[in-house]
mmCIF file of C-alpha atoms and ligand atoms in Angstrom:
data_model
loop_
_atom_site.group_PDB
_atom_site.id
_atom_site.type_symbol
_atom_site.label_atom_id
_atom_site.label_comp_id
_atom_site.label_asym_id
_atom_site.label_seq_id
_atom_site.Cartn_x
_atom_site.Cartn_y
_atom_site.Cartn_z
ATOM 1 C CA MET A 1266 14.054 11.048 -0.246
ATOM 2 C CA LEU A 1267 16.877 8.103 -0.330
ATOM 3 C CA ILE A 1268 19.129 8.428 2.197
ATOM 4 C CA SER A 1269 22.660 6.245 3.007
ATOM 5 C CA ASP A 1270 22.329 7.893 6.963
ATOM 6 C CA PHE A 1271 20.058 8.871 9.080
ATOM 7 C CA HIS A 1272 22.358 11.144 11.224
ATOM 8 C CA THR A 1273 22.860 13.600 8.380
ATOM 9 C CA THR A 1274 18.705 13.658 7.459
ATOM 10 C CA LEU A 1275 17.131 13.605 10.463
ATOM 11 C CA VAL A 1276 19.674 16.547 12.441
ATOM 12 C CA PRO A 1277 18.298 19.595 9.903
ATOM 13 C CA LEU A 1278 15.357 18.203 9.730
ATOM 14 C CA LEU A 1279 14.317 18.136 13.845
ATOM 15 C CA SER A 1280 16.727 20.537 14.733
ATOM 16 C CA CYS A 1281 13.939 22.874 15.763
ATOM 17 C CA VAL A 1282 12.099 20.353 17.412
ATOM 18 C CA PRO A 1283 12.512 20.068 21.133
ATOM 19 C CA LYS A 1284 13.934 16.704 22.177
ATOM 20 C CA GLN A 1285 10.993 15.842 24.699
ATOM 21 C CA GLN A 1286 8.388 16.475 21.335
ATOM 22 C CA ILE A 1287 10.170 13.399 19.496
ATOM 23 C CA PHE A 1288 8.017 10.797 19.483
ATOM 24 C CA VAL A 1289 8.636 6.639 18.254
ATOM 25 C CA PHE A 1290 6.202 4.913 16.837
ATOM 26 C CA VAL A 1291 7.507 1.161 15.731
ATOM 27 C CA ASP A 1292 5.915 -2.570 15.624
ATOM 28 C CA ALA A 1293 7.579 -5.199 16.950
ATOM 29 C CA ASN A 1294 9.264 -6.332 14.567
ATOM 30 C CA THR A 1295 10.260 -3.252 13.489
ATOM 31 C CA ALA A 1296 11.474 -2.391 16.837
ATOM 32 C CA GLU A 1297 13.705 -5.047 16.530
ATOM 33 C CA HIS A 1298 15.310 -4.822 12.926
ATOM 34 C CA CYS A 1299 15.028 -1.050 12.538
ATOM 35 C CA LEU A 1300 14.903 0.907 15.485
ATOM 36 C CA PRO A 1301 18.044 0.150 16.771
ATOM 37 C CA VAL A 1302 20.131 1.218 13.891
ATOM 38 C CA VAL A 1303 18.035 4.336 13.946
ATOM 39 C CA VAL A 1304 19.152 5.221 17.275
ATOM 40 C CA GLU A 1305 22.665 4.586 16.385
ATOM 41 C CA GLU A 1306 23.087 6.970 14.209
ATOM 42 C CA TYR A 1307 20.875 9.566 15.700
ATOM 43 C CA PRO A 1308 21.488 9.105 18.890
ATOM 44 C CA VAL A 1309 19.143 11.966 20.488
ATOM 45 C CA LEU A 1310 16.010 9.018 19.421
ATOM 46 C CA GLN A 1311 17.684 7.073 22.984
ATOM 47 C CA SER A 1312 15.163 9.630 25.277
ATOM 48 C CA ALA A 1313 12.147 9.404 23.327
ATOM 49 C CA PRO A 1314 9.003 7.660 24.328
ATOM 50 C CA VAL A 1315 8.634 4.781 21.727
ATOM 51 C CA LEU A 1316 5.389 3.584 21.311
ATOM 52 C CA VAL A 1317 5.177 -0.691 20.117
ATOM 53 C CA LEU A 1318 2.438 -1.497 18.197
ATOM 54 C CA PRO A 1319 1.023 -4.754 17.344
ATOM 55 C CA ALA A 1320 2.115 -5.895 14.473
ATOM 56 C CA GLY A 1321 -0.127 -6.992 11.667
ATOM 57 C CA GLU A 1322 -2.841 -5.447 9.813
ATOM 58 C CA GLU A 1323 -5.988 -6.819 11.829
ATOM 59 C CA ASN A 1324 -4.095 -3.829 14.298
ATOM 60 C CA LYS A 1325 -4.426 -0.934 11.665
ATOM 61 C CA SER A 1326 -7.620 -0.314 13.644
ATOM 62 C CA LEU A 1327 -9.232 2.221 15.747
ATOM 63 C CA HIS A 1328 -8.626 0.577 18.785
ATOM 64 C CA THR A 1329 -4.664 0.867 18.047
ATOM 65 C CA ALA A 1330 -5.158 4.101 16.818
ATOM 66 C CA GLU A 1331 -6.579 5.222 20.409
ATOM 67 C CA LEU A 1332 -3.643 3.475 22.114
ATOM 68 C CA ALA A 1333 -1.393 5.823 20.259
ATOM 69 C CA TRP A 1334 -3.420 8.687 20.827
ATOM 70 C CA SER A 1335 -3.410 7.541 24.756
ATOM 71 C CA PHE A 1336 0.040 7.147 24.435
ATOM 72 C CA LEU A 1337 0.740 10.948 23.406
ATOM 73 C CA PHE A 1338 -1.216 12.274 25.401
ATOM 74 C CA GLU A 1339 0.620 10.410 28.516
ATOM 75 C CA HIS A 1340 3.287 11.611 28.018
ATOM 76 C CA HIS A 1341 2.178 15.349 26.683
ATOM 77 C CA ALA A 1342 3.093 15.707 23.561
ATOM 78 C CA THR A 1343 1.971 19.438 22.433
ATOM 79 C CA ARG A 1344 0.796 20.817 18.772
ATOM 80 C CA GLN A 1345 4.663 21.057 18.018
ATOM 81 C CA ALA A 1346 5.108 17.477 18.361
ATOM 82 C CA VAL A 1347 6.687 15.371 15.703
ATOM 83 C CA VAL A 1348 5.904 11.651 15.102
ATOM 84 C CA ILE A 1349 8.503 9.687 13.656
ATOM 85 C CA ASN A 1350 6.452 6.115 11.663
ATOM 86 C CA ILE A 1351 9.503 3.080 11.531
ATOM 87 C CA GLY A 1352 7.714 0.135 10.001
ATOM 88 C CA GLY A 1353 5.867 -1.366 6.874
ATOM 89 C CA GLY A 1354 2.716 0.283 6.238
ATOM 90 C CA MET A 1355 0.817 -0.318 8.890
ATOM 91 C CA VAL A 1356 2.470 1.675 11.324
ATOM 92 C CA THR A 1357 2.978 4.495 8.444
ATOM 93 C CA ASP A 1358 -0.950 4.347 7.859
ATOM 94 C CA LEU A 1359 -2.155 4.043 11.311
ATOM 95 C CA GLY A 1360 1.383 6.842 12.240
ATOM 96 C CA GLY A 1361 0.409 9.141 10.107
ATOM 97 C CA PHE A 1362 -3.431 9.064 11.057
ATOM 98 C CA VAL A 1363 -2.678 8.946 14.370
ATOM 99 C CA ALA A 1364 -0.621 12.376 13.892
ATOM 100 C CA SER A 1365 -2.864 13.938 11.392
ATOM 101 C CA THR A 1366 -5.731 14.326 13.885
ATOM 102 C CA TYR A 1367 -3.934 14.727 17.507
ATOM 103 C CA MET A 1368 -5.068 17.708 18.141
ATOM 104 C CA ARG A 1369 -6.242 18.353 14.719
ATOM 105 C CA GLY A 1370 -2.930 17.599 13.131
ATOM 106 C CA ILE A 1371 0.692 17.639 14.301
ATOM 107 C CA ARG A 1372 3.671 16.724 12.194
ATOM 108 C CA CYS A 1373 5.414 13.305 11.280
ATOM 109 C CA ILE A 1374 8.031 11.696 9.356
ATOM 110 C CA ASN A 1375 7.724 8.173 7.541
ATOM 111 C CA ILE A 1376 10.262 5.944 8.049
ATOM 112 C CA PRO A 1377 8.968 2.718 5.391
ATOM 113 C CA THR A 1378 10.717 -0.464 5.903
ATOM 114 C CA THR A 1379 9.210 -3.074 3.729
ATOM 115 C CA LEU A 1380 9.126 -2.803 0.078
ATOM 116 C CA LEU A 1381 5.725 -1.742 -0.647
ATOM 117 C CA ALA A 1382 5.655 0.983 2.329
ATOM 118 C CA MET A 1383 8.755 2.787 0.550
ATOM 119 C CA VAL A 1384 7.149 2.716 -2.686
ATOM 120 C CA ASP A 1385 4.410 2.590 -2.162
ATOM 121 C CA ALA A 1386 2.029 3.213 1.586
ATOM 122 C CA SER A 1387 4.614 5.940 2.971
ATOM 123 C CA SER A 1388 4.337 7.882 0.301
ATOM 124 C CA GLY A 1389 1.238 10.110 -1.939
ATOM 125 C CA GLY A 1390 -0.108 11.478 1.669
ATOM 126 C CA LYS A 1391 -2.981 8.894 2.399
ATOM 127 C CA THR A 1392 -3.330 7.362 5.512
ATOM 128 C CA GLY A 1393 -5.507 5.298 7.390
ATOM 129 C CA LEU A 1394 -7.349 2.237 9.090
ATOM 130 C CA ASN A 1395 -10.032 -0.271 8.356
ATOM 131 C CA CYS A 1396 -13.272 0.749 10.366
ATOM 132 C CA CYS A 1397 -16.492 -0.941 10.628
ATOM 133 C CA GLY A 1398 -15.293 -3.770 8.483
ATOM 134 C CA ILE A 1399 -14.132 -1.678 5.543
ATOM 135 C CA LYS A 1400 -10.223 -1.837 4.683
ATOM 136 C CA ASN A 1401 -8.904 1.940 4.930
ATOM 137 C CA GLY A 1402 -12.506 3.175 5.425
ATOM 138 C CA VAL A 1403 -11.785 6.067 7.547
ATOM 139 C CA GLY A 1404 -8.186 8.346 6.872
ATOM 140 C CA THR A 1405 -7.210 11.066 6.421
ATOM 141 C CA PHE A 1406 -4.523 12.632 2.801
ATOM 142 C CA SER A 1407 -2.218 14.597 5.109
ATOM 143 C CA GLN A 1408 1.381 14.227 3.658
ATOM 144 C CA PRO A 1409 4.788 13.889 6.401
ATOM 145 C CA MET A 1410 7.287 16.259 7.036
ATOM 146 C CA GLU A 1411 9.133 13.925 4.947
ATOM 147 C CA THR A 1412 9.543 10.088 3.762
ATOM 148 C CA LEU A 1413 13.173 8.718 4.274
ATOM 149 C CA ILE A 1414 14.236 5.732 2.398
ATOM 150 C CA TYR A 1415 16.594 3.378 4.115
ATOM 151 C CA PRO A 1416 16.482 -0.229 1.293
ATOM 152 C CA ALA A 1417 19.143 -1.308 3.552
ATOM 153 C CA PHE A 1418 16.219 -2.315 5.807
ATOM 154 C CA LEU A 1419 14.729 -4.650 3.196
ATOM 155 C CA SER A 1420 17.562 -7.542 4.305
ATOM 156 C CA THR A 1421 15.755 -8.627 6.997
ATOM 157 C CA LEU A 1422 11.959 -8.858 4.968
ATOM 158 C CA SER A 1423 10.471 -11.871 4.296
ATOM 159 C CA SER A 1424 10.276 -13.213 0.983
ATOM 160 C CA GLN A 1425 6.792 -12.354 1.013
ATOM 161 C CA ASP A 1426 6.858 -9.278 2.024
ATOM 162 C CA LEU A 1427 9.475 -8.186 -0.661
ATOM 163 C CA LEU A 1428 7.284 -9.777 -2.814
ATOM 164 C CA SER A 1429 4.004 -8.226 -2.244
ATOM 165 C CA GLY A 1430 5.812 -5.062 -2.502
ATOM 166 C CA LEU A 1431 6.973 -5.846 -5.553
ATOM 167 C CA ALA A 1432 3.169 -5.909 -6.909
ATOM 168 C CA GLU A 1433 2.919 -2.747 -6.469
ATOM 169 C CA MET A 1434 5.923 -2.300 -8.355
ATOM 170 C CA ILE A 1435 4.625 -3.962 -10.955
ATOM 171 C CA LYS A 1436 1.649 -2.196 -10.960
ATOM 172 C CA HIS A 1437 3.600 0.904 -11.723
ATOM 173 C CA GLY A 1438 5.369 -0.645 -14.685
ATOM 174 C CA LEU A 1439 1.951 -1.794 -15.815
ATOM 175 C CA ILE A 1440 0.271 1.602 -15.620
ATOM 176 C CA ARG A 1441 3.258 4.518 -16.426
ATOM 177 C CA SER A 1442 6.036 2.702 -18.128
ATOM 178 C CA GLU A 1443 7.196 -1.159 -19.827
ATOM 179 C CA LYS A 1444 10.802 -0.328 -19.259
ATOM 180 C CA HIS A 1445 10.290 0.032 -15.327
ATOM 181 C CA LEU A 1446 8.663 -3.112 -15.927
ATOM 182 C CA ARG A 1447 10.908 -4.821 -17.891
ATOM 183 C CA ASP A 1448 14.258 -4.057 -14.874
ATOM 184 C CA LEU A 1449 11.715 -5.478 -12.628
ATOM 185 C CA MET A 1450 11.291 -8.847 -14.489
ATOM 186 C CA ALA A 1451 15.329 -8.719 -14.933
ATOM 187 C CA LEU A 1452 15.531 -8.744 -11.262
ATOM 188 C CA LEU A 1453 13.433 -11.608 -10.267
ATOM 189 C CA PRO A 1454 13.926 -14.245 -8.959
ATOM 190 C CA ASP A 1455 16.788 -12.873 -6.557
ATOM 191 C CA LEU A 1456 15.485 -9.877 -5.773
ATOM 192 C CA ASP A 1457 18.100 -8.217 -4.965
ATOM 193 C CA LEU A 1458 16.831 -4.791 -4.551
ATOM 194 C CA GLN A 1459 19.106 -2.768 -2.435
ATOM 195 C CA TYR A 1460 21.946 -1.435 -4.928
ATOM 196 C CA SER A 1461 18.763 -1.151 -7.985
ATOM 197 C CA SER A 1462 17.510 2.084 -9.158
ATOM 198 C CA VAL A 1463 14.329 0.369 -9.333
ATOM 199 C CA ILE A 1464 12.991 1.758 -6.187
ATOM 200 C CA GLU A 1465 13.686 5.361 -7.048
ATOM 201 C CA ASP A 1466 11.834 4.386 -9.961
ATOM 202 C CA SER A 1467 8.442 3.299 -8.490
ATOM 203 C CA ILE A 1468 8.624 6.197 -6.043
ATOM 204 C CA ALA A 1469 9.137 8.760 -9.182
ATOM 205 C CA ILE A 1470 5.957 7.159 -11.046
ATOM 206 C CA LYS A 1471 4.013 7.491 -8.048
ATOM 207 C CA LYS A 1472 5.174 10.476 -7.723
ATOM 208 C CA ALA A 1473 4.074 12.043 -10.510
ATOM 209 C CA ILE A 1474 0.564 10.799 -10.726
ATOM 210 C CA VAL A 1475 -0.217 11.865 -7.329
ATOM 211 C CA ASP A 1476 0.967 15.548 -8.095
ATOM 212 C CA ALA A 1477 -0.964 15.794 -10.435
ATOM 213 C CA ASP A 1478 -4.294 15.022 -8.864
ATOM 214 C CA PHE A 1479 -3.322 14.786 -4.702
ATOM 215 C CA LYS A 1480 -7.255 13.795 -3.681
ATOM 216 C CA GLU A 1481 -7.710 11.300 -6.778
ATOM 217 C CA ASN A 1482 -10.474 13.137 -8.572
ATOM 218 C CA ASN A 1483 -9.366 11.730 -11.678
ATOM 219 C CA ILE A 1484 -5.764 9.875 -12.950
ATOM 220 C CA ARG A 1485 -4.642 9.357 -9.297
ATOM 221 C CA ARG A 1486 -7.151 6.427 -9.423
ATOM 222 C CA ALA A 1487 -5.147 5.152 -12.386
ATOM 223 C CA LEU A 1488 -2.785 3.712 -9.030
ATOM 224 C CA ASN A 1489 -6.145 1.452 -8.087
ATOM 225 C CA PHE A 1490 -5.540 -0.817 -10.863
ATOM 226 C CA GLY A 1491 -5.627 -4.649 -9.432
ATOM 227 C CA HIS A 1492 -6.845 -3.122 -6.704
ATOM 228 C CA THR A 1493 -10.742 -3.103 -7.174
ATOM 229 C CA ILE A 1494 -10.529 -7.199 -6.890
ATOM 230 C CA GLY A 1495 -7.546 -7.101 -4.881
ATOM 231 C CA HIS A 1496 -9.355 -5.689 -1.513
ATOM 232 C CA ALA A 1497 -11.964 -8.109 -2.360
ATOM 233 C CA ILE A 1498 -9.860 -10.770 -2.253
ATOM 234 C CA GLU A 1499 -8.254 -9.349 0.645
ATOM 235 C CA GLU A 1500 -10.971 -9.328 2.591
ATOM 236 C CA ALA A 1501 -11.825 -12.905 1.725
ATOM 237 C CA TYR A 1502 -8.785 -13.668 3.382
ATOM 238 C CA ALA A 1503 -9.272 -11.836 6.917
ATOM 239 C CA ALA A 1504 -12.795 -13.385 7.069
ATOM 240 C CA GLU A 1505 -11.477 -16.580 7.307
ATOM 241 C CA ALA A 1506 -8.989 -15.270 9.719
ATOM 242 C CA ASN A 1507 -6.196 -15.932 7.227
ATOM 243 C CA ALA A 1508 -2.903 -13.178 6.910
ATOM 244 C CA ILE A 1509 -2.318 -12.330 3.616
ATOM 245 C CA ALA A 1510 0.274 -9.912 2.110
ATOM 246 C CA HIS A 1511 -1.564 -6.766 0.630
ATOM 247 C CA GLY A 1512 0.671 -7.002 -2.201
ATOM 248 C CA TYR A 1513 -0.400 -10.693 -3.185
ATOM 249 C CA CYS A 1514 -4.003 -9.361 -3.276
ATOM 250 C CA VAL A 1515 -2.836 -6.593 -5.898
ATOM 251 C CA MET A 1516 -1.724 -9.082 -7.761
ATOM 252 C CA TRP A 1517 -4.229 -11.368 -8.110
ATOM 253 C CA GLY A 1518 -6.845 -8.654 -8.651
ATOM 254 C CA MET A 1519 -4.515 -7.209 -11.585
ATOM 255 C CA VAL A 1520 -4.444 -9.907 -13.759
ATOM 256 C CA ALA A 1521 -8.093 -10.383 -13.214
ATOM 257 C CA GLU A 1522 -8.295 -6.537 -14.248
ATOM 258 C CA LEU A 1523 -6.399 -7.681 -16.865
ATOM 259 C CA TYR A 1524 -8.973 -9.788 -18.439
ATOM 260 C CA LEU A 1525 -11.980 -6.836 -18.425
ATOM 261 C CA SER A 1526 -8.591 -5.063 -19.777
ATOM 262 C CA VAL A 1527 -8.210 -7.308 -22.666
ATOM 263 C CA ILE A 1528 -12.093 -8.211 -23.514
ATOM 264 C CA LYS A 1529 -13.244 -4.442 -22.867
ATOM 265 C CA LEU A 1530 -10.447 -2.333 -24.115
ATOM 266 C CA GLY A 1531 -8.888 -4.893 -26.862
ATOM 267 C CA CYS A 1532 -5.737 -4.553 -24.166
ATOM 268 C CA PRO A 1533 -2.964 -7.532 -25.374
ATOM 269 C CA ARG A 1534 -3.688 -10.746 -24.517
ATOM 270 C CA SER A 1535 0.274 -10.865 -24.096
ATOM 271 C CA VAL A 1536 0.245 -8.677 -21.446
ATOM 272 C CA LEU A 1537 -2.395 -10.434 -19.880
ATOM 273 C CA THR A 1538 -0.701 -13.991 -20.518
ATOM 274 C CA ASP A 1539 2.810 -12.877 -19.119
ATOM 275 C CA MET A 1540 1.530 -11.774 -15.950
ATOM 276 C CA SER A 1541 -0.424 -14.635 -15.331
ATOM 277 C CA HIS A 1542 2.626 -16.462 -15.533
ATOM 278 C CA LEU A 1543 4.776 -14.405 -13.642
ATOM 279 C CA MET A 1544 1.602 -14.666 -11.009
ATOM 280 C CA ILE A 1545 1.159 -18.730 -10.774
ATOM 281 C CA GLU A 1546 5.341 -19.217 -10.930
ATOM 282 C CA TYR A 1547 6.134 -16.590 -8.253
ATOM 283 C CA TYR A 1548 2.513 -15.424 -5.855
ATOM 284 C CA GLY A 1549 1.199 -18.577 -6.873
ATOM 285 C CA ARG A 1550 -3.194 -19.035 -6.625
ATOM 286 C CA PRO A 1551 -5.572 -17.234 -4.300
ATOM 287 C CA MET A 1552 -7.109 -19.650 -1.969
ATOM 288 C CA CYS A 1553 -10.860 -18.442 -2.477
ATOM 289 C CA ASN A 1554 -12.688 -20.062 -4.610
ATOM 290 C CA CYS A 1555 -15.166 -19.936 -6.870
ATOM 291 C CA ARG A 1556 -18.004 -20.117 -4.552
ATOM 292 C CA GLN A 1557 -17.044 -17.363 -2.954
ATOM 293 C CA ARG A 1558 -17.484 -15.357 -6.328
ATOM 294 C CA GLU A 1559 -20.747 -13.553 -5.718
ATOM 295 C CA GLN A 1560 -19.095 -12.389 -1.834
ATOM 296 C CA LEU A 1561 -16.722 -11.129 -3.542
ATOM 297 C CA ILE A 1562 -18.657 -8.811 -5.792
ATOM 298 C CA THR A 1563 -20.492 -7.708 -3.071
ATOM 299 C CA TRP A 1564 -17.078 -6.701 -0.960
ATOM 300 C CA MET A 1565 -15.943 -4.525 -4.114
ATOM 301 C CA LEU A 1566 -19.474 -2.748 -4.408
ATOM 302 C CA HIS A 1567 -18.253 -2.068 -0.556
ATOM 303 C CA ASP A 1568 -15.367 -0.518 -1.438
ATOM 304 C CA LYS A 1569 -15.025 3.034 -1.545
ATOM 305 C CA LYS A 1570 -12.784 3.580 -3.870
ATOM 306 C CA ASN A 1571 -15.977 1.798 -6.367
ATOM 307 C CA PHE A 1572 -17.392 4.767 -7.594
ATOM 308 C CA VAL A 1573 -21.792 2.626 -7.739
ATOM 309 C CA ALA A 1574 -23.302 4.285 -10.356
ATOM 310 C CA SER A 1575 -26.695 2.673 -11.515
ATOM 311 C CA ASN A 1576 -27.358 2.241 -15.168
ATOM 312 C CA GLY A 1577 -30.745 3.491 -15.588
ATOM 313 C CA SER A 1578 -33.025 1.501 -16.949
ATOM 314 C CA ASP A 1579 -32.680 -1.075 -14.076
ATOM 315 C CA SER A 1580 -30.975 0.300 -10.811
ATOM 316 C CA GLN A 1581 -28.271 -2.395 -10.442
ATOM 317 C CA PRO A 1582 -25.199 -1.198 -8.714
ATOM 318 C CA GLN A 1583 -22.182 -1.108 -10.809
ATOM 319 C CA ILE A 1584 -18.681 -1.459 -10.157
ATOM 320 C CA SER A 1585 -16.475 1.456 -12.029
ATOM 321 C CA PHE A 1586 -12.645 -0.049 -12.870
ATOM 322 C CA THR A 1587 -8.714 1.040 -13.921
ATOM 323 C CA LEU A 1588 -8.290 -1.100 -16.761
ATOM 324 C CA LEU A 1589 -5.288 -0.493 -19.448
ATOM 325 C CA ARG A 1590 -5.359 -0.362 -23.487
ATOM 326 C CA ASP A 1591 -1.589 -0.874 -23.299
ATOM 327 C CA ILE A 1592 1.402 -1.432 -20.695
ATOM 328 C CA GLY A 1593 1.296 2.426 -19.706
ATOM 329 C CA CYS A 1594 -2.059 3.433 -20.699
ATOM 330 C CA PRO A 1595 -4.324 3.284 -18.414
ATOM 331 C CA ILE A 1596 -8.396 4.138 -18.428
ATOM 332 C CA VAL A 1597 -10.396 5.086 -15.068
ATOM 333 C CA ASP A 1598 -13.731 4.812 -14.518
ATOM 334 C CA GLN A 1599 -14.812 1.942 -16.231
ATOM 335 C CA VAL A 1600 -18.196 0.555 -15.984
ATOM 336 C CA VAL A 1601 -18.081 -3.094 -16.104
ATOM 337 C CA SER A 1602 -21.664 -5.262 -15.670
ATOM 338 C CA LYS A 1603 -21.742 -8.215 -13.781
ATOM 339 C CA GLU A 1604 -21.052 -10.932 -16.484
ATOM 340 C CA GLU A 1605 -18.091 -9.462 -17.472
ATOM 341 C CA LEU A 1606 -16.960 -9.798 -13.924
ATOM 342 C CA ASN A 1607 -17.557 -13.387 -13.445
ATOM 343 C CA GLU A 1608 -15.872 -14.308 -16.158
ATOM 344 C CA ALA A 1609 -12.499 -12.436 -14.916
ATOM 345 C CA LEU A 1610 -12.862 -13.962 -11.571
ATOM 346 C CA GLU A 1611 -13.598 -17.346 -13.756
ATOM 347 C CA TYR A 1612 -10.509 -16.740 -15.598
ATOM 348 C CA LEU A 1613 -8.940 -16.286 -12.435
ATOM 349 C CA PHE A 1614 -9.789 -19.229 -10.774
ATOM 350 C CA SER A 1615 -9.179 -21.526 -13.452
ATOM 351 C CA LEU A 1616 -5.385 -20.628 -13.790
HETATM 352 N N1 NAD B 1130 -1.602 4.904 2.418
HETATM 353 C C1 NAD B 1130 -1.304 4.192 1.352
HETATM 354 O O1 NAD B 1130 -1.305 5.052 0.073
HETATM 355 C C2 NAD B 1130 -1.470 3.320 1.172
HETATM 356 C C3 NAD B 1130 -0.848 2.351 0.117
HETATM 357 C C4 NAD B 1130 -0.349 1.110 -0.354
HETATM 358 C C5 NAD B 1130 -0.402 0.073 0.904
HETATM 359 N N2 NAD B 1130 -1.258 1.022 2.585
HETATM 360 C C6 NAD B 1130 -1.198 -0.249 3.491
HETATM 361 O O2 NAD B 1130 -0.142 -0.599 3.320
HETATM 362 C C7 NAD B 1130 -0.367 -1.993 4.050
HETATM 363 C C8 NAD B 1130 0.553 -2.960 3.554
HETATM 364 O O3 NAD B 1130 1.821 -2.804 4.227
HETATM 365 P P1 NAD B 1130 3.367 -3.831 4.136
HETATM 366 O O4 NAD B 1130 2.706 -4.964 3.461
HETATM 367 O O5 NAD B 1130 3.974 -2.974 4.872
HETATM 368 O O6 NAD B 1130 2.363 -4.365 5.835
HETATM 369 P P2 NAD B 1130 3.062 -4.615 7.448
HETATM 370 O O7 NAD B 1130 3.247 -3.314 7.631
HETATM 371 O O8 NAD B 1130 1.908 -5.235 8.437
HETATM 372 O O9 NAD B 1130 4.381 -4.846 7.316
HETATM 373 C C9 NAD B 1130 4.656 -7.144 6.688
HETATM 374 C C10 NAD B 1130 5.041 -6.794 7.916
HETATM 375 O O10 NAD B 1130 6.767 -7.204 7.686
HETATM 376 C C11 NAD B 1130 6.934 -6.679 9.516
HETATM 377 N N3 NAD B 1130 8.340 -5.857 8.792
HETATM 378 C C12 NAD B 1130 8.130 -4.754 8.767
HETATM 379 N N4 NAD B 1130 9.198 -3.535 8.080
HETATM 380 C C13 NAD B 1130 10.434 -4.697 8.972
HETATM 381 C C14 NAD B 1130 11.421 -5.319 8.331
HETATM 382 N N5 NAD B 1130 12.735 -4.403 8.066
HETATM 383 N N6 NAD B 1130 12.327 -6.468 8.601
HETATM 384 C C15 NAD B 1130 11.730 -7.869 9.338
HETATM 385 N N7 NAD B 1130 10.082 -7.248 9.461
HETATM 386 C C16 NAD B 1130 9.521 -5.969 9.243
HETATM 387 C C17 NAD B 1130 6.331 -6.334 10.052
HETATM 388 O O11 NAD B 1130 6.536 -6.130 11.700
HETATM 389 C C18 NAD B 1130 4.985 -6.932 9.247
HETATM 390 O O12 NAD B 1130 4.723 -8.459 10.596
HETATM 391 C C19 NAD B 1130 -1.619 -1.985 3.950
HETATM 392 O O13 NAD B 1130 -2.106 -1.652 4.943
HETATM 393 C C20 NAD B 1130 -2.556 -1.162 3.220
HETATM 394 O O14 NAD B 1130 -3.653 -0.921 3.506
HETATM 395 C C21 NAD B 1130 -1.319 2.044 2.074
HETATM 396 ZN ZN1 ZN B 1131 -1.815 -1.533 -2.405
#
């Protein structure tokens, strides 16, 4: 829920929780920029044990989760405990996972502090960490008690992280609402989102899809649009120890997957052209070059989301995508051949 202060929302949420059973997870940046705001408005947290996680995607790991479980044991957290995750998707994914598994599950509250976490990562009930070289390889479906969105936190966010979140909002527009897409375009290039309704609109789009299919058996896969190729690009960056914000990879992945949508489902070419221009202007081009195409395809086959089928006559594994027939019309489980995939990557890298 969108909030304007923490006192009014946290008091009723935590009224039945013993004060010594409230724990806070932050990362180094949100400890500086966000935690003081929450503590000032809700002074009960002054005495709460705070775990400062190391910032960055590379720390969404089993090692960090173990640190967090140890912290809860050392502070005698019981099954009545509540963890408050204050941070971007790294903190809400990892904190949510730790809470959902500590003593078989304790409650948590998410306070997302990046745009991406506000519109995407902190809602929908997916928690997890990167494991065995696989992004989000281990995780749970577990809803937080509440997600509190405080848009003023966006004021200290870098422009890269704002654009990263915007990519997920663009995705929501592409799969569900042309109006949402138009509203977002109207906010570029300043991205002054704090006083706009786009954050609420984007959350509402995700919520409607998640409510229809919580465990991702069907239509929730629409939210994976751009992520099949996007995750592979993210792996390529990680393999070279290059930091890249998740949403950039999603933007690049969406352009390549729009190409597939055009050739396979007849999606209007103008959608691909518009998104390609937007990508070049705001996100630039992915650094991975065409020579890594084989590796990108291998990573796609490893991604747990890509239902891998063989087409009967030969046993070549195939990769399944969510593609678009048009804006607002996603079609899930579209099997793409290696040739088509190569063509889409060729298009992306030729831009
Ligand atoms: N669970 C889901 O459904 C879901 C959906 C989408 C993405 N994700 C995950 O979310 C993660 C990416 O999230 P992210 O983009 O928020 O990354 P992040 O949490 O790493 O945050 C990005 C950077 O911004 C800093 N930061 C956070 N809030 C700040 C603020 N208000 N001011 C200044 N700096 C701030 C962080 O310390 C970090 O350095 C990925 O791990 C991705 O897999 C999960
Ligand atoms: Zn994403």
